[in-house]
PDB file of C-alpha atoms and ligand atoms in Angstrom:
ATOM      1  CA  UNK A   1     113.523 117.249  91.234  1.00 80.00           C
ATOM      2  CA  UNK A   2     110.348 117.570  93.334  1.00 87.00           C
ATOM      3  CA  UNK A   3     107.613 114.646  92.920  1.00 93.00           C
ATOM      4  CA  UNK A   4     104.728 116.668  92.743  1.00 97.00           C
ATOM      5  CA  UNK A   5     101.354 115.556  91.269  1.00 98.00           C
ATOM      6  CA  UNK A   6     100.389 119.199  90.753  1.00 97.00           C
ATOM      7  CA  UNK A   7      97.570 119.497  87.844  1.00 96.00           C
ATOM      8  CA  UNK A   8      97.111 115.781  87.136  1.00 98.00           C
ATOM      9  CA  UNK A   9      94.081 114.663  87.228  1.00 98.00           C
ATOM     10  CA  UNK A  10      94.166 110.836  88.636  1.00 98.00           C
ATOM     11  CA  UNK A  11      91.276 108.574  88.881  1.00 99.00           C
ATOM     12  CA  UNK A  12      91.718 105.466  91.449  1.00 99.00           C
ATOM     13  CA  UNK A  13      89.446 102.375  91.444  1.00 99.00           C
ATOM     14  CA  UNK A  14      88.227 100.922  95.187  1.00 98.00           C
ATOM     15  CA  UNK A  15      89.797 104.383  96.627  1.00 98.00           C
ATOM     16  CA  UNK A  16      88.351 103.214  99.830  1.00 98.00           C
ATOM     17  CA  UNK A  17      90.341 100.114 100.399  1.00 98.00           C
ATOM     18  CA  UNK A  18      93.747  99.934 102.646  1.00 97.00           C
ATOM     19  CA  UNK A  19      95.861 101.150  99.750  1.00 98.00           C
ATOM     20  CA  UNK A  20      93.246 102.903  97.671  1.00 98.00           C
ATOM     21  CA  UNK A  21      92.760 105.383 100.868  1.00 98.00           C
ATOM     22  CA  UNK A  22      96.835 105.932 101.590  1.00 98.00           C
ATOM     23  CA  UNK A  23      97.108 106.566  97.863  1.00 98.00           C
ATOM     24  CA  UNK A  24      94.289 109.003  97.681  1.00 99.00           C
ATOM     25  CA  UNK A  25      95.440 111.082 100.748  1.00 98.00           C
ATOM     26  CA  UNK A  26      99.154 111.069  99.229  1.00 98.00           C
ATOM     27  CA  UNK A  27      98.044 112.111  95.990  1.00 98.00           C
ATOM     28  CA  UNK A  28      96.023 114.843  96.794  1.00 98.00           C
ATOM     29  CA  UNK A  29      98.693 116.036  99.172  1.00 98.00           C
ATOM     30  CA  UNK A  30     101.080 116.051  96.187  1.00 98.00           C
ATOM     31  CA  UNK A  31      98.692 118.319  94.366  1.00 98.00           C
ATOM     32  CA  UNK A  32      96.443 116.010  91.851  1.00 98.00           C
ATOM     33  CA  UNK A  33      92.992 116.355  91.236  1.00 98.00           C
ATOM     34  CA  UNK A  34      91.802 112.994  92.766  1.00 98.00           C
ATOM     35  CA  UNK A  35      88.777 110.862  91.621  1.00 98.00           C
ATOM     36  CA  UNK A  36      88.389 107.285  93.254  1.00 99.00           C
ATOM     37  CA  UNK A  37      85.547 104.902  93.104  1.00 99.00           C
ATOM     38  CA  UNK A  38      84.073 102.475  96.122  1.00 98.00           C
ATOM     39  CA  UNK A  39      81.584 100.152  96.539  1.00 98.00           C
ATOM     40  CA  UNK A  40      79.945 100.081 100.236  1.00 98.00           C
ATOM     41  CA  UNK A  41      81.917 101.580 102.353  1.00 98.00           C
ATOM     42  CA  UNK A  42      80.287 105.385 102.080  1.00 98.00           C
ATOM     43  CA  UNK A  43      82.020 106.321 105.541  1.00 98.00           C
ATOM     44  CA  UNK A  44      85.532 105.970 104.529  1.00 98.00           C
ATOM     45  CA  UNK A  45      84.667 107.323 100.865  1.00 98.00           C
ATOM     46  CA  UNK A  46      82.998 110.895 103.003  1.00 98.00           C
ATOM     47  CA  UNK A  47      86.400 111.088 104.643  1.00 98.00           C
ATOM     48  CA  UNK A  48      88.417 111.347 101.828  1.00 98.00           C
ATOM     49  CA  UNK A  49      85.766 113.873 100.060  1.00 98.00           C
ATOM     50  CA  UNK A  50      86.891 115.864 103.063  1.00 98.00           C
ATOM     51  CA  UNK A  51      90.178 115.694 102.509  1.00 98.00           C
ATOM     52  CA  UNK A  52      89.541 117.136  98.852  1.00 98.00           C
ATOM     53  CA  UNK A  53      89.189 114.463  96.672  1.00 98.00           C
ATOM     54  CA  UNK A  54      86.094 113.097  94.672  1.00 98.00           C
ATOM     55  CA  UNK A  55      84.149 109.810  95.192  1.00 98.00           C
ATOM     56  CA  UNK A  56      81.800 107.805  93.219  1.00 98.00           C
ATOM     57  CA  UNK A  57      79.687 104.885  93.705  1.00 98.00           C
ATOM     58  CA  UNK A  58      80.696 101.936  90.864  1.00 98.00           C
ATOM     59  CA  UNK A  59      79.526  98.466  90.771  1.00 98.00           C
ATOM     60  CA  UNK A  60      83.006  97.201  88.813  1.00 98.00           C
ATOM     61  CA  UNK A  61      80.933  94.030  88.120  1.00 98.00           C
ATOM     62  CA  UNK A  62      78.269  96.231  86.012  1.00 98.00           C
ATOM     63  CA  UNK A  63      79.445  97.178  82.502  1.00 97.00           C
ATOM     64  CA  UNK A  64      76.477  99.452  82.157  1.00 97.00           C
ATOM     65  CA  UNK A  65      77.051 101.352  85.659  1.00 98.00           C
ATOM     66  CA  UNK A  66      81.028 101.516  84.100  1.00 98.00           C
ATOM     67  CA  UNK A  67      79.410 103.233  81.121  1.00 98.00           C
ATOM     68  CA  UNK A  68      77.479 105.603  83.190  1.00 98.00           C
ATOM     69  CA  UNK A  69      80.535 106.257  85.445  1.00 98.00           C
ATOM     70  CA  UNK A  70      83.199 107.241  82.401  1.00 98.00           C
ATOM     71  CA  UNK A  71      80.984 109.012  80.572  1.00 98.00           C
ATOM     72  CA  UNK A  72      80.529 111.294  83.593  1.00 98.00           C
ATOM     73  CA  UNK A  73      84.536 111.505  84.134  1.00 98.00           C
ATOM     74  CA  UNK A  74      84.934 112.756  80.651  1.00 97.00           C
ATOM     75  CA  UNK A  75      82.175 115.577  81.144  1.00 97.00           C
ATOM     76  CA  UNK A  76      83.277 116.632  84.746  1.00 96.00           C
ATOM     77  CA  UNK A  77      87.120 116.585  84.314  1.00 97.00           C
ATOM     78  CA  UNK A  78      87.801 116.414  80.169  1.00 95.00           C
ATOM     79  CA  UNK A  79      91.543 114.793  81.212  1.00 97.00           C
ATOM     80  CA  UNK A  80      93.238 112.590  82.767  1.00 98.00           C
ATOM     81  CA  UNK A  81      96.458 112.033  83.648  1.00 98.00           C
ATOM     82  CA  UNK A  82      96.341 108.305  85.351  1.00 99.00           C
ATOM     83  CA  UNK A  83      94.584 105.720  85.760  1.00 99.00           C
ATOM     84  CA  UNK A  84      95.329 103.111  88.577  1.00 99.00           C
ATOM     85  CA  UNK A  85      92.989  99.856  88.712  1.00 99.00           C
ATOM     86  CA  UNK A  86      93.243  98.782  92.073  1.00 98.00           C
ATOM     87  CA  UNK A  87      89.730  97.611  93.386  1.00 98.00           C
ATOM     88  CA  UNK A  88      89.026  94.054  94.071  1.00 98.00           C
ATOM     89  CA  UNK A  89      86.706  91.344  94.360  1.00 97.00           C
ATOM     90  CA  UNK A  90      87.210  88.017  96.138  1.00 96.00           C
ATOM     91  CA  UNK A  91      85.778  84.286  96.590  1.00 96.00           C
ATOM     92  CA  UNK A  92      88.087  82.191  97.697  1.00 94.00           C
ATOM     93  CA  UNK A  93      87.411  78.072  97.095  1.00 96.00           C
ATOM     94  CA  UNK A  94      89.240  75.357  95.821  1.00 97.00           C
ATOM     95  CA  UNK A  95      88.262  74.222  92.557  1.00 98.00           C
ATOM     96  CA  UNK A  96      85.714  71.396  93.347  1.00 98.00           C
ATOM     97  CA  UNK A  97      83.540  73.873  95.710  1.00 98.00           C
ATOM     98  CA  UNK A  98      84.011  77.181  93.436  1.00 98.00           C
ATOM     99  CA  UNK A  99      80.885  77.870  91.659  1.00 98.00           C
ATOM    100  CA  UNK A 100      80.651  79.416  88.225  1.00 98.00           C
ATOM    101  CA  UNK A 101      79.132  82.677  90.404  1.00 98.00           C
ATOM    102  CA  UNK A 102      82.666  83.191  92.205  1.00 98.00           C
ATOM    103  CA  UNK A 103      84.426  82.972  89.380  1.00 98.00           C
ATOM    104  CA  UNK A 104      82.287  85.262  86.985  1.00 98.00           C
ATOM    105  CA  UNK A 105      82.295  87.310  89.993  1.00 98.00           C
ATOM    106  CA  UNK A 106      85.606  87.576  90.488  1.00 98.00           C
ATOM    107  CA  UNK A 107      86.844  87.774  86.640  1.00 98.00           C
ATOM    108  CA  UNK A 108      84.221  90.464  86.097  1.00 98.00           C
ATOM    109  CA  UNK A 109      85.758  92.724  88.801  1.00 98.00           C
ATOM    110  CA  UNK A 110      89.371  92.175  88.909  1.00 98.00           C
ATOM    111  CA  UNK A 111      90.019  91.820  84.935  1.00 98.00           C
ATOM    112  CA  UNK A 112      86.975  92.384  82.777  1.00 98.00           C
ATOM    113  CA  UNK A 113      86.164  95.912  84.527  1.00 98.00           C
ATOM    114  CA  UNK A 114      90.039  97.436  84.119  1.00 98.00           C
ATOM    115  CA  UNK A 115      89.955  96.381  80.331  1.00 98.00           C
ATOM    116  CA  UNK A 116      86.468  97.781  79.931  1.00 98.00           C
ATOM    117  CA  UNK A 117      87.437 101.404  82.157  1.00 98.00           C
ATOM    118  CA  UNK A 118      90.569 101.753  79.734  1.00 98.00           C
ATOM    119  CA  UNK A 119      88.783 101.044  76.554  1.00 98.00           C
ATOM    120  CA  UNK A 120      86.328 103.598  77.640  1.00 98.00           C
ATOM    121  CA  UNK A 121      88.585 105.979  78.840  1.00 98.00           C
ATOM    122  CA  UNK A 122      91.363 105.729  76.358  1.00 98.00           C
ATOM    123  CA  UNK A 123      90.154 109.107  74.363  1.00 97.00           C
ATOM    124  CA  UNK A 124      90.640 110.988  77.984  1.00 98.00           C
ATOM    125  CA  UNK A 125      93.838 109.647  78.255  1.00 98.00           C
ATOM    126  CA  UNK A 126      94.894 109.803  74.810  1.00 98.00           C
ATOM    127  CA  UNK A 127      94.039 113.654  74.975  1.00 97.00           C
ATOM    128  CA  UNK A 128      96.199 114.270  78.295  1.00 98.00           C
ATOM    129  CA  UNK A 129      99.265 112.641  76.489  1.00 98.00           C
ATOM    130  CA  UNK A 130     101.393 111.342  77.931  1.00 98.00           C
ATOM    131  CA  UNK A 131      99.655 109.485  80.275  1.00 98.00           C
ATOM    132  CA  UNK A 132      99.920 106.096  82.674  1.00 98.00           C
ATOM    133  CA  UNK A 133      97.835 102.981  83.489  1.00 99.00           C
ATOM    134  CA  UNK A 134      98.801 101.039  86.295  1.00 99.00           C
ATOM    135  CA  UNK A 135      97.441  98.180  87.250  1.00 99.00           C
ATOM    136  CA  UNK A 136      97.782  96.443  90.677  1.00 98.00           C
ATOM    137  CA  UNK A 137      98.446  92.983  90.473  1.00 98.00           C
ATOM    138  CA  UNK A 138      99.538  89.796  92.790  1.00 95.00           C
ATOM    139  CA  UNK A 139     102.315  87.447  93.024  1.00 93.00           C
ATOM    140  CA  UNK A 140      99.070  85.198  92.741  1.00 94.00           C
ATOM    141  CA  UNK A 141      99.464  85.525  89.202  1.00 96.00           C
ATOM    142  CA  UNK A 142     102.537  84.461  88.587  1.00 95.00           C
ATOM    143  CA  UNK A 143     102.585  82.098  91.184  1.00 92.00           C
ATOM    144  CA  UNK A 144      99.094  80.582  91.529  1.00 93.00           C
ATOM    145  CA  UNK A 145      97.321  80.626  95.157  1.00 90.00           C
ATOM    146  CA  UNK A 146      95.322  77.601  96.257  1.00 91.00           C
ATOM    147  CA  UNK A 147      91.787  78.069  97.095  1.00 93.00           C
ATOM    148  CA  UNK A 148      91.706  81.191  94.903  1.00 95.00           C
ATOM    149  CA  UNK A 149      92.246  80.270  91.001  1.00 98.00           C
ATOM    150  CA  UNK A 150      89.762  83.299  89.834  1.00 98.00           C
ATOM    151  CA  UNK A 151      92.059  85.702  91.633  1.00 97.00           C
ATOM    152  CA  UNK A 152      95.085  84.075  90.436  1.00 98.00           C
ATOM    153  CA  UNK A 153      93.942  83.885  86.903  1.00 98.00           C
ATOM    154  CA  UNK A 154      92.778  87.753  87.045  1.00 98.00           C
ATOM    155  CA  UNK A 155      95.844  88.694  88.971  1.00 98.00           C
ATOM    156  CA  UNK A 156      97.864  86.684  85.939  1.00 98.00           C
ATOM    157  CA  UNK A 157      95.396  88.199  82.896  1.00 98.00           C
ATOM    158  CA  UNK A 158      96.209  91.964  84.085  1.00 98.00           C
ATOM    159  CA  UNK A 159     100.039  91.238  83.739  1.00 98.00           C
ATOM    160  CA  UNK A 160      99.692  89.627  80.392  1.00 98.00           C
ATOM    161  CA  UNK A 161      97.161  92.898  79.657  1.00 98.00           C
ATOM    162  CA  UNK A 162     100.070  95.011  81.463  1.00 99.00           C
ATOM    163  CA  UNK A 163     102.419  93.941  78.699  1.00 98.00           C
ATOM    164  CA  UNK A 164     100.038  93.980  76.077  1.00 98.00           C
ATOM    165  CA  UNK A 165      98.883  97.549  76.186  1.00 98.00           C
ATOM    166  CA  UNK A 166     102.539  99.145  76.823  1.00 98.00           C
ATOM    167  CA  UNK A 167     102.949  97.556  73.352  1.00 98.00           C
ATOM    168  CA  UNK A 168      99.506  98.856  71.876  1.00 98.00           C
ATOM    169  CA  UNK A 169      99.913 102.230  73.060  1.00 98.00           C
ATOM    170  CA  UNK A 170     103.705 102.966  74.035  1.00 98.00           C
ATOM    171  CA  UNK A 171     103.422 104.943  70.485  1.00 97.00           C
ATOM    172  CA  UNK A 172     100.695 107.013  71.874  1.00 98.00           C
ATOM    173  CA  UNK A 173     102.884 108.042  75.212  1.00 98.00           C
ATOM    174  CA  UNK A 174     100.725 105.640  77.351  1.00 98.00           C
ATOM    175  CA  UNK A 175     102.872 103.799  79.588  1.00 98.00           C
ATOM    176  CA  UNK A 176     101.685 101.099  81.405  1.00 99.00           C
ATOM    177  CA  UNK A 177     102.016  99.210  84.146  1.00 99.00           C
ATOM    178  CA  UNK A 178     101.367  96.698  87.010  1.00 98.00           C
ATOM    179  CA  UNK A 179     102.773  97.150  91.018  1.00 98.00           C
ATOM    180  CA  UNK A 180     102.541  94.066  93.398  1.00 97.00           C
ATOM    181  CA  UNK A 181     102.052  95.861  96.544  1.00 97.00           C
ATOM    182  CA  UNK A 182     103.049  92.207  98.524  1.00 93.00           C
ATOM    183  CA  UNK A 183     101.402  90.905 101.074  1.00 90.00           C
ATOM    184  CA  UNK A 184      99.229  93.614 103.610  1.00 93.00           C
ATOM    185  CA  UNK A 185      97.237  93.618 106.167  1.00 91.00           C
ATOM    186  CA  UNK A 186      93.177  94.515 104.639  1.00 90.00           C
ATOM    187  CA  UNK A 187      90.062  92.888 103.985  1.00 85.00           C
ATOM    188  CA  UNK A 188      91.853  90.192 101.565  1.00 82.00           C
ATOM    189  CA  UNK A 189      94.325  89.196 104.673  1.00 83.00           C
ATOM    190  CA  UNK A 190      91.220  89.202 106.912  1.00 85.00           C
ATOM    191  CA  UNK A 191      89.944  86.038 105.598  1.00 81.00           C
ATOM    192  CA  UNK A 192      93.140  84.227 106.316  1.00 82.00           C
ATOM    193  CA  UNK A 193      94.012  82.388 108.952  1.00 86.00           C
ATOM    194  CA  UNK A 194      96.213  84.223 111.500  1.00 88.00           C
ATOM    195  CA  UNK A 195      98.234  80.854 111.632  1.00 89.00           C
ATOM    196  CA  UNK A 196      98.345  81.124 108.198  1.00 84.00           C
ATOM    197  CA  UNK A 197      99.841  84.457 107.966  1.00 86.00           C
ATOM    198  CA  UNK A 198     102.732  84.130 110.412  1.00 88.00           C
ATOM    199  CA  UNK A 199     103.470  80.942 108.531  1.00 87.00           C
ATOM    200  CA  UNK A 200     103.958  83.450 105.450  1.00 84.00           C
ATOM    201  CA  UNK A 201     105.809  85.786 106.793  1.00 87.00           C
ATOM    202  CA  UNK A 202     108.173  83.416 108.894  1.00 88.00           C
ATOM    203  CA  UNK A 203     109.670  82.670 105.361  1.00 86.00           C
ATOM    204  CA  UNK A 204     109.525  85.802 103.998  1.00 87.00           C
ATOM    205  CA  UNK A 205     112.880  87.633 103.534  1.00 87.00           C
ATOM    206  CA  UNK A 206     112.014  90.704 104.833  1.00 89.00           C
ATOM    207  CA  UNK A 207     109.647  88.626 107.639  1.00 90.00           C
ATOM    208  CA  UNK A 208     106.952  92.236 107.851  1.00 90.00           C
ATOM    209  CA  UNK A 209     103.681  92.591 106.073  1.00 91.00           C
ATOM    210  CA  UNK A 210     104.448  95.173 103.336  1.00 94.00           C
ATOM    211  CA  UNK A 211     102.953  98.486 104.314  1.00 96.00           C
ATOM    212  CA  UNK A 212     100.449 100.274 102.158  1.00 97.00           C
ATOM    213  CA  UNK A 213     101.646 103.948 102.815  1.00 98.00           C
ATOM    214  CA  UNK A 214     105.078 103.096 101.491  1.00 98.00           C
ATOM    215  CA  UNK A 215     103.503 101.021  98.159  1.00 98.00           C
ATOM    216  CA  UNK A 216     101.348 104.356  97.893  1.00 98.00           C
ATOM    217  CA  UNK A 217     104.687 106.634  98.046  1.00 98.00           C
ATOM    218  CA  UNK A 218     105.667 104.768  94.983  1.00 98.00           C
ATOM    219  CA  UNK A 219     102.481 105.038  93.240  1.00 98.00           C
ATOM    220  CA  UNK A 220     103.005 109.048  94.049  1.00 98.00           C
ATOM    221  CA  UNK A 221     106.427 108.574  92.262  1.00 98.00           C
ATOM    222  CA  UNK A 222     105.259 106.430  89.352  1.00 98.00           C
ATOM    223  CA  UNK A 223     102.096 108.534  88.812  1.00 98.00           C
ATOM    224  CA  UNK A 224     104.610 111.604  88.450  1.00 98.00           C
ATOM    225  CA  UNK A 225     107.118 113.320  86.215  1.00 98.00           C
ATOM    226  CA  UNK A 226     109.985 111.761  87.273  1.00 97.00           C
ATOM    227  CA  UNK A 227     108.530 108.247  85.568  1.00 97.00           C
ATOM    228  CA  UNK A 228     108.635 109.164  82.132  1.00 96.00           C
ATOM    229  CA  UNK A 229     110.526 105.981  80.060  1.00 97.00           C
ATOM    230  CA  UNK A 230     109.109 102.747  82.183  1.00 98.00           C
ATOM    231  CA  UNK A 231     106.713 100.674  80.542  1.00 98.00           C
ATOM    232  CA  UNK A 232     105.198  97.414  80.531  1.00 98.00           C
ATOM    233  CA  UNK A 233     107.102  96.381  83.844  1.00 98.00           C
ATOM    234  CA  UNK A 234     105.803  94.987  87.457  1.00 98.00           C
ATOM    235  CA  UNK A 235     107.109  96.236  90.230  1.00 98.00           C
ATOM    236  CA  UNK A 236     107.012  93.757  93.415  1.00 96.00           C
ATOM    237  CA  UNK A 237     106.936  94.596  97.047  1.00 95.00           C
ATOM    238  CA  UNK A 238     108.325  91.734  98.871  1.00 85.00           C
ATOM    239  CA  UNK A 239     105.418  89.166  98.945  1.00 67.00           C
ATOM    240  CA  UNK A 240     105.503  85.590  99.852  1.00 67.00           C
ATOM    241  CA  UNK A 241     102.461  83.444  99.553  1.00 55.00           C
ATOM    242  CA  UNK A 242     103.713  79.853  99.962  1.00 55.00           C
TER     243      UNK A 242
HETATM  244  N1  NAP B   1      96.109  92.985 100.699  1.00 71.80           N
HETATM  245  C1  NAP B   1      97.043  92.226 100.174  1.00 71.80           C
HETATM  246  O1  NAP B   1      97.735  91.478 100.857  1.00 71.80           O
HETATM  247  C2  NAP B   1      97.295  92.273  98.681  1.00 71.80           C
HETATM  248  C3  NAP B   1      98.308  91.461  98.168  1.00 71.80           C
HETATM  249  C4  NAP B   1      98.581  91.509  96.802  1.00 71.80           C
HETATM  250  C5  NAP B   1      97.843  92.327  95.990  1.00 71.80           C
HETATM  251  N2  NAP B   1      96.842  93.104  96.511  1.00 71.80           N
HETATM  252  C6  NAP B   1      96.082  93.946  95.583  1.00 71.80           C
HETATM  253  O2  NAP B   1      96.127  95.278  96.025  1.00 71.80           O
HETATM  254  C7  NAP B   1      94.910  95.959  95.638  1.00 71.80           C
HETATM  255  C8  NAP B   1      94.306  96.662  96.836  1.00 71.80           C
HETATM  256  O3  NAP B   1      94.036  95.686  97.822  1.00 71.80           O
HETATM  257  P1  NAP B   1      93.535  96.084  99.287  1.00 71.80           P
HETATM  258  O4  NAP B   1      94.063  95.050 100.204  1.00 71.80           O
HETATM  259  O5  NAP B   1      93.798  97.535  99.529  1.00 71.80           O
HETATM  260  O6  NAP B   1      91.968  95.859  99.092  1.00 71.80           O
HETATM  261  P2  NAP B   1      90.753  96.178 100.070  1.00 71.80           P
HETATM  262  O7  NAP B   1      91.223  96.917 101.284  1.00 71.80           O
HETATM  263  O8  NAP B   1      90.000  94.902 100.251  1.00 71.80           O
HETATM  264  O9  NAP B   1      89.874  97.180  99.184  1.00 71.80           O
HETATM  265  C9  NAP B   1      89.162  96.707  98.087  1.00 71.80           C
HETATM  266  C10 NAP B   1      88.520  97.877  97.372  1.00 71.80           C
HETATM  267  O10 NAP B   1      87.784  97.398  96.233  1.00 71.80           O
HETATM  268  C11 NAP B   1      86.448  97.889  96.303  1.00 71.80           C
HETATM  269  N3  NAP B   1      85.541  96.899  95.696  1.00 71.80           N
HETATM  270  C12 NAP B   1      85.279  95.651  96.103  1.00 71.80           C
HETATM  271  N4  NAP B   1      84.384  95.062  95.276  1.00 71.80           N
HETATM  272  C13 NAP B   1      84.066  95.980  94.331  1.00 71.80           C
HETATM  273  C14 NAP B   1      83.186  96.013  93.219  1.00 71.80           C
HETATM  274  N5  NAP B   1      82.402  94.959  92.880  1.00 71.80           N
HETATM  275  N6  NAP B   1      83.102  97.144  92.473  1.00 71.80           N
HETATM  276  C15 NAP B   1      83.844  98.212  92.805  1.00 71.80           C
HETATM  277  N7  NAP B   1      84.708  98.258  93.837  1.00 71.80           N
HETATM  278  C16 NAP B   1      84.794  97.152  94.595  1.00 71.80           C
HETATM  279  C17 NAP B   1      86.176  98.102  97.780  1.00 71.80           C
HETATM  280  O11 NAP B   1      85.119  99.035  97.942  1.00 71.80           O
HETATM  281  P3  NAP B   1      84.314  99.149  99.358  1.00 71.80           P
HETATM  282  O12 NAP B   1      85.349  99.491 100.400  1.00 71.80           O
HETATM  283  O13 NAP B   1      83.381 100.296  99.141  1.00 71.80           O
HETATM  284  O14 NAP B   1      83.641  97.858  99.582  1.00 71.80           O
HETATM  285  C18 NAP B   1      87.520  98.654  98.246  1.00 71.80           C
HETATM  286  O15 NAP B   1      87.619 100.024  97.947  1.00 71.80           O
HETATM  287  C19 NAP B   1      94.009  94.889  95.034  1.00 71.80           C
HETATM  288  O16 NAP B   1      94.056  94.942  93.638  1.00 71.80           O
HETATM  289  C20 NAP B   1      94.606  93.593  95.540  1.00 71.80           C
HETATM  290  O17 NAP B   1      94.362  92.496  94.684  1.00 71.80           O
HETATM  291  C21 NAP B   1      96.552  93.093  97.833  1.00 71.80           C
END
């Protein structure tokens, strides 16, 4: 069997990121109607409007502007197929030097904004039947991650939600749920310390950052067909933070 996206209609948060771009540029090679949101980074989002997919501006930290944004998917496309929460925010401290701002930050982005997007979107997806949610998650919540408890504690609320919706709405042929794409090189990785990282991935298994066009290939696969009886599960790339 083929894995072919071919009229789905998939909507992608942070589209513009390292994964959110090799997702969008598989899926719309695989046939799907693509619709991915970004922040700042306009250049990157007018390259993949090129390439045939649809961008829009959304401030995940704004539950108005999330509003604004649904109620414009619902109008413009009337389905959809998936749903894949993948931006995210960080501010890394440790605990004595994290201010109430990087954490509300952070919790507003990474957990608040994929509850509120589903809520609001649930009557697409309920239409398009059956339909998927993914959510993409760290081994920082499972694990913990010093110097970056909001993240860890979002990372660790979407799994919990993860499982919690594929039991709310496994009855409505929703299926949900969460990929760990391990540890790659992006904007997150930046911030580390190079030491740091080679530290990581000198006791890693598989000793290689995990690469985001192969987590994207299985996104392709999950988002299709051929994923039809999987729910409430998270996948993990190999990943290895300490
Ligand atoms: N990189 C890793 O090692 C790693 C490890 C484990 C899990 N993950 C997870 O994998 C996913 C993708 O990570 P990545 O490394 O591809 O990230 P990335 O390259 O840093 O991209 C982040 C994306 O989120 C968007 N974004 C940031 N703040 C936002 C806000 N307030 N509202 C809306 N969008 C916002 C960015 O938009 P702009 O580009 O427009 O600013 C960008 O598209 C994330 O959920 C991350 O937690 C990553």
């Amino acid at each position: 069997m083929e894995t072919t996206l071919k009229d789905k209609t998939i909507l992608i948060t942070g589209g513009t990121g390292v994964l959110g771009q090799a997702f969008v540029r598989k899926a719309i090679s695989a046939g799907a109607r693509v619709l991915f949101t970004y922040l700042k980074s306009a250049e990157k989002a007018r390259e993949l409007e090129a390439a045939g997919s649809e961008g829009s501006v959304l401030d995940l930290a704004d539950t108005r502007a999330i509003e604004e944004f649904a109620a414009g998917v619902e109008k413009k496309t009337g389905r959809l197929d998936v749903l894949i929460h993948n931006a995210v925010a960080t501010a890394d401290a440790l605990i004595e030097r994290m201010s109430e701002e990087q954490w509300d930050k952070v919790l507003k982005v990474d957990l608040k904004a994929p509850f509120y997007l589903t809520k609001r979107l649930l009557p697409l997806l309920l239409r398009s039947a059956p339909s998927k949610v993914f959510h993409i998650v760290s081994i920082a919540g499972l694990n913990g991650l010093a110097g970056a408890a909001n993240y860890a504690a979002a990372k660790g609320g979407l799994i919990a939600m993860t499982k919690t919706l594929a039991k709310e709405l496994g009855r409505k042929k929703i299926l949900v749920n969460a990929v760990n794409p391990g540890f790659m090189r992006s904007s997150i990785t930046e911030k580390v310390p190079e030491e740091i990282l080679q530290k990581n991935l000198a006791i890693s298994p598989l000793k290689a950052f995990s690469d985001p066009s192969e987590v994207a290939d299985f996104l392709v696969f999950l988002s299709s067909d051929r994923m039809r009886q999987v729910t409430g599960q998270v996948f993990h790339f190999e990943s290895r933070l300490f």
